[in-house]
mmCIF file of C-alpha atoms and ligand atoms in Angstrom:
data_model
loop_
_atom_site.group_PDB
_atom_site.id
_atom_site.type_symbol
_atom_site.label_atom_id
_atom_site.label_comp_id
_atom_site.label_asym_id
_atom_site.label_seq_id
_atom_site.Cartn_x
_atom_site.Cartn_y
_atom_site.Cartn_z
ATOM 1 C CA MET A 1 -22.610 -34.843 18.348
ATOM 2 C CA SER A 2 -22.001 -37.547 15.812
ATOM 3 C CA THR A 3 -20.737 -36.759 12.342
ATOM 4 C CA ALA A 4 -24.190 -37.425 10.941
ATOM 5 C CA GLN A 5 -25.777 -34.977 13.382
ATOM 6 C CA LEU A 6 -23.190 -32.368 12.480
ATOM 7 C CA LEU A 7 -23.885 -32.831 8.791
ATOM 8 C CA VAL A 8 -27.649 -32.545 9.270
ATOM 9 C CA THR A 9 -27.213 -29.411 11.368
ATOM 10 C CA ALA A 10 -24.830 -27.841 8.857
ATOM 11 C CA GLY A 11 -27.231 -28.739 6.046
ATOM 12 C CA GLY A 12 -30.119 -27.122 7.898
ATOM 13 C CA VAL A 13 -28.174 -23.946 8.498
ATOM 14 C CA ALA A 14 -27.142 -23.823 4.839
ATOM 15 C CA LEU A 15 -30.747 -24.353 3.768
ATOM 16 C CA ILE A 16 -31.993 -21.543 6.009
ATOM 17 C CA GLY A 17 -29.322 -19.257 4.576
ATOM 18 C CA TRP A 18 -30.326 -20.175 1.054
ATOM 19 C CA VAL A 19 -34.026 -19.566 1.758
ATOM 20 C CA LEU A 20 -33.268 -16.119 3.203
ATOM 21 C CA TRP A 21 -31.065 -15.279 0.243
ATOM 22 C CA TYR A 22 -33.550 -16.575 -2.303
ATOM 23 C CA PHE A 23 -36.574 -14.729 -0.950
ATOM 24 C CA PHE A 24 -35.016 -11.508 0.242
ATOM 25 C CA LEU A 25 -31.845 -10.829 -1.671
ATOM 26 C CA ALA A 26 -31.629 -12.682 -4.975
ATOM 27 C CA GLY A 27 -32.627 -10.759 -8.040
ATOM 28 C CA ARG A 28 -33.510 -7.627 -6.117
ATOM 29 C CA ALA A 29 -31.012 -5.439 -7.881
ATOM 30 C CA GLY A 30 -32.794 -2.686 -9.747
ATOM 31 C CA VAL A 31 -33.480 -3.158 -13.428
ATOM 32 C CA ALA A 32 -34.693 -0.132 -15.330
ATOM 33 C CA ALA A 33 -36.342 -0.099 -18.735
ATOM 34 C CA ARG A 34 -37.458 2.628 -21.061
ATOM 35 C CA ALA A 35 -40.752 2.294 -22.875
ATOM 36 C CA MET A 36 -40.567 1.813 -26.623
ATOM 37 C CA GLY A 37 -43.016 3.031 -29.218
ATOM 38 C CA ASP A 38 -43.977 6.405 -30.636
ATOM 39 C CA ASP A 39 -47.667 6.062 -30.025
ATOM 40 C CA VAL A 40 -48.348 3.748 -27.100
ATOM 41 C CA GLN A 41 -45.326 3.338 -24.852
ATOM 42 C CA ARG A 42 -45.031 -0.371 -24.129
ATOM 43 C CA VAL A 43 -43.017 -2.250 -21.551
ATOM 44 C CA ARG A 44 -43.213 -5.896 -20.600
ATOM 45 C CA ILE A 45 -42.843 -6.530 -16.889
ATOM 46 C CA ASP A 46 -42.132 -10.038 -15.635
ATOM 47 C CA VAL A 47 -43.832 -10.804 -12.352
ATOM 48 C CA GLN A 48 -42.163 -13.496 -10.300
ATOM 49 C CA GLY A 49 -41.435 -12.738 -6.657
ATOM 50 C CA GLY A 50 -41.062 -9.135 -7.776
ATOM 51 C CA TYR A 51 -41.137 -7.032 -10.927
ATOM 52 C CA THR A 52 -38.525 -7.156 -13.659
ATOM 53 C CA PRO A 53 -37.810 -4.448 -14.607
ATOM 54 C CA ASN A 54 -38.785 -2.817 -11.339
ATOM 55 C CA GLU A 55 -38.196 0.660 -12.687
ATOM 56 C CA VAL A 56 -39.880 1.820 -15.870
ATOM 57 C CA HIS A 57 -39.257 5.142 -17.583
ATOM 58 C CA VAL A 58 -41.947 6.695 -19.754
ATOM 59 C CA ALA A 59 -42.710 10.130 -21.156
ATOM 60 C CA ALA A 60 -45.584 12.203 -19.813
ATOM 61 C CA GLY A 61 -48.641 12.904 -21.920
ATOM 62 C CA ARG A 62 -48.620 9.757 -24.057
ATOM 63 C CA PRO A 63 -50.444 6.477 -23.441
ATOM 64 C CA VAL A 64 -48.558 3.778 -21.553
ATOM 65 C CA ARG A 65 -49.166 0.078 -21.779
ATOM 66 C CA LEU A 66 -47.522 -2.158 -19.197
ATOM 67 C CA ASP A 67 -47.739 -5.841 -20.112
ATOM 68 C CA PHE A 68 -47.544 -7.693 -16.822
ATOM 69 C CA PHE A 69 -46.531 -11.305 -17.411
ATOM 70 C CA ARG A 70 -47.140 -13.127 -14.146
ATOM 71 C CA ASN A 71 -45.019 -16.242 -14.281
ATOM 72 C CA GLU A 72 -46.111 -17.778 -10.985
ATOM 73 C CA THR A 73 -49.100 -18.798 -8.914
ATOM 74 C CA ASN A 74 -47.876 -17.263 -5.659
ATOM 75 C CA PRO A 75 -50.948 -15.310 -4.489
ATOM 76 C CA CYS A 76 -48.758 -12.411 -3.388
ATOM 77 C CA THR A 77 -48.584 -11.038 -6.905
ATOM 78 C CA GLU A 78 -52.112 -11.850 -8.116
ATOM 79 C CA GLU A 79 -53.025 -8.196 -8.014
ATOM 80 C CA VAL A 80 -51.086 -5.127 -9.123
ATOM 81 C CA VAL A 81 -52.008 -1.606 -8.079
ATOM 82 C CA LEU A 82 -50.902 1.776 -9.382
ATOM 83 C CA PRO A 83 -52.692 4.079 -6.960
ATOM 84 C CA ALA A 84 -51.715 7.302 -8.738
ATOM 85 C CA PHE A 85 -53.516 6.141 -11.893
ATOM 86 C CA GLY A 86 -56.488 4.460 -10.260
ATOM 87 C CA VAL A 87 -55.337 1.074 -11.551
ATOM 88 C CA ARG A 88 -56.050 -2.182 -9.770
ATOM 89 C CA ALA A 89 -55.607 -5.178 -12.039
ATOM 90 C CA TRP A 90 -55.950 -8.895 -11.530
ATOM 91 C CA LEU A 91 -53.049 -10.850 -13.013
ATOM 92 C CA ALA A 92 -53.883 -14.369 -14.131
ATOM 93 C CA PRO A 93 -51.026 -16.815 -13.618
ATOM 94 C CA HIS A 94 -48.823 -17.525 -16.634
ATOM 95 C CA GLU A 95 -50.598 -14.920 -18.714
ATOM 96 C CA THR A 96 -49.951 -11.394 -19.861
ATOM 97 C CA THR A 97 -52.292 -8.726 -18.523
ATOM 98 C CA PRO A 98 -52.076 -5.318 -20.192
ATOM 99 C CA VAL A 99 -52.538 -2.238 -18.020
ATOM 100 C CA GLU A 100 -53.111 1.019 -19.875
ATOM 101 C CA PHE A 101 -53.224 4.613 -18.720
ATOM 102 C CA THR A 102 -51.800 7.985 -19.679
ATOM 103 C CA PRO A 103 -49.549 9.700 -17.140
ATOM 104 C CA ALA A 104 -50.033 13.452 -17.347
ATOM 105 C CA VAL A 105 -47.704 14.751 -14.658
ATOM 106 C CA PRO A 106 -43.975 13.969 -14.498
ATOM 107 C CA GLY A 107 -42.828 12.314 -11.290
ATOM 108 C CA THR A 108 -42.034 8.978 -9.701
ATOM 109 C CA TYR A 109 -44.955 6.699 -8.964
ATOM 110 C CA ASP A 110 -45.028 3.453 -7.029
ATOM 111 C CA PHE A 111 -46.696 0.275 -8.149
ATOM 112 C CA SER A 112 -46.996 -2.820 -6.015
ATOM 113 C CA CYS A 113 -48.877 -5.999 -5.342
ATOM 114 C CA GLY A 114 -52.235 -5.661 -3.610
ATOM 115 C CA MET A 115 -50.626 -6.201 -0.215
ATOM 116 C CA GLY A 116 -47.845 -3.704 -0.821
ATOM 117 C CA MET A 117 -45.146 -6.369 -0.449
ATOM 118 C CA VAL A 118 -43.406 -6.225 -3.809
ATOM 119 C CA HIS A 119 -42.736 -2.910 -5.435
ATOM 120 C CA GLY A 120 -41.738 -1.255 -8.654
ATOM 121 C CA ARG A 121 -41.710 2.321 -9.761
ATOM 122 C CA LEU A 122 -42.758 4.261 -12.781
ATOM 123 C CA VAL A 123 -40.665 7.290 -13.606
ATOM 124 C CA VAL A 124 -42.647 9.713 -15.740
ATOM 125 C CA GLU A 125 -40.311 12.109 -17.494
ATOM 126 C CA PRO A 126 -41.254 15.454 -18.995
ATOM 127 C CA ALA A 127 -42.292 15.020 -22.615
HETATM 128 CU CU1 LIG B 201 -48.012 -9.353 -2.173
#
């Protein structure tokens, strides 16, 4: 192999490694947030290849409002579902879509994109 071929090969391998890291590992560390507000418990969730924060803590028995800000056009995240609360919402790109419900029963509930590829969880704590 010539030096140029070696460089191209090494570059390709580095690129593959970066792609794997970017899509599967980067920014996947858990980020938890607690809802603020005495009346409606509000949390903003950034949607971009995943949910940030991807763990949200709220209190049972009071209304929750999750403001999903979808900062991408990747179709993966165009829909968010919270099966336990009967929520299925369409998230317009580069806009904030509020999702409101009142969790009655403490527990941990999953939310995800419509395909179930990216996930977050809602931890409902006893009031
Ligand atoms: Cu998806």
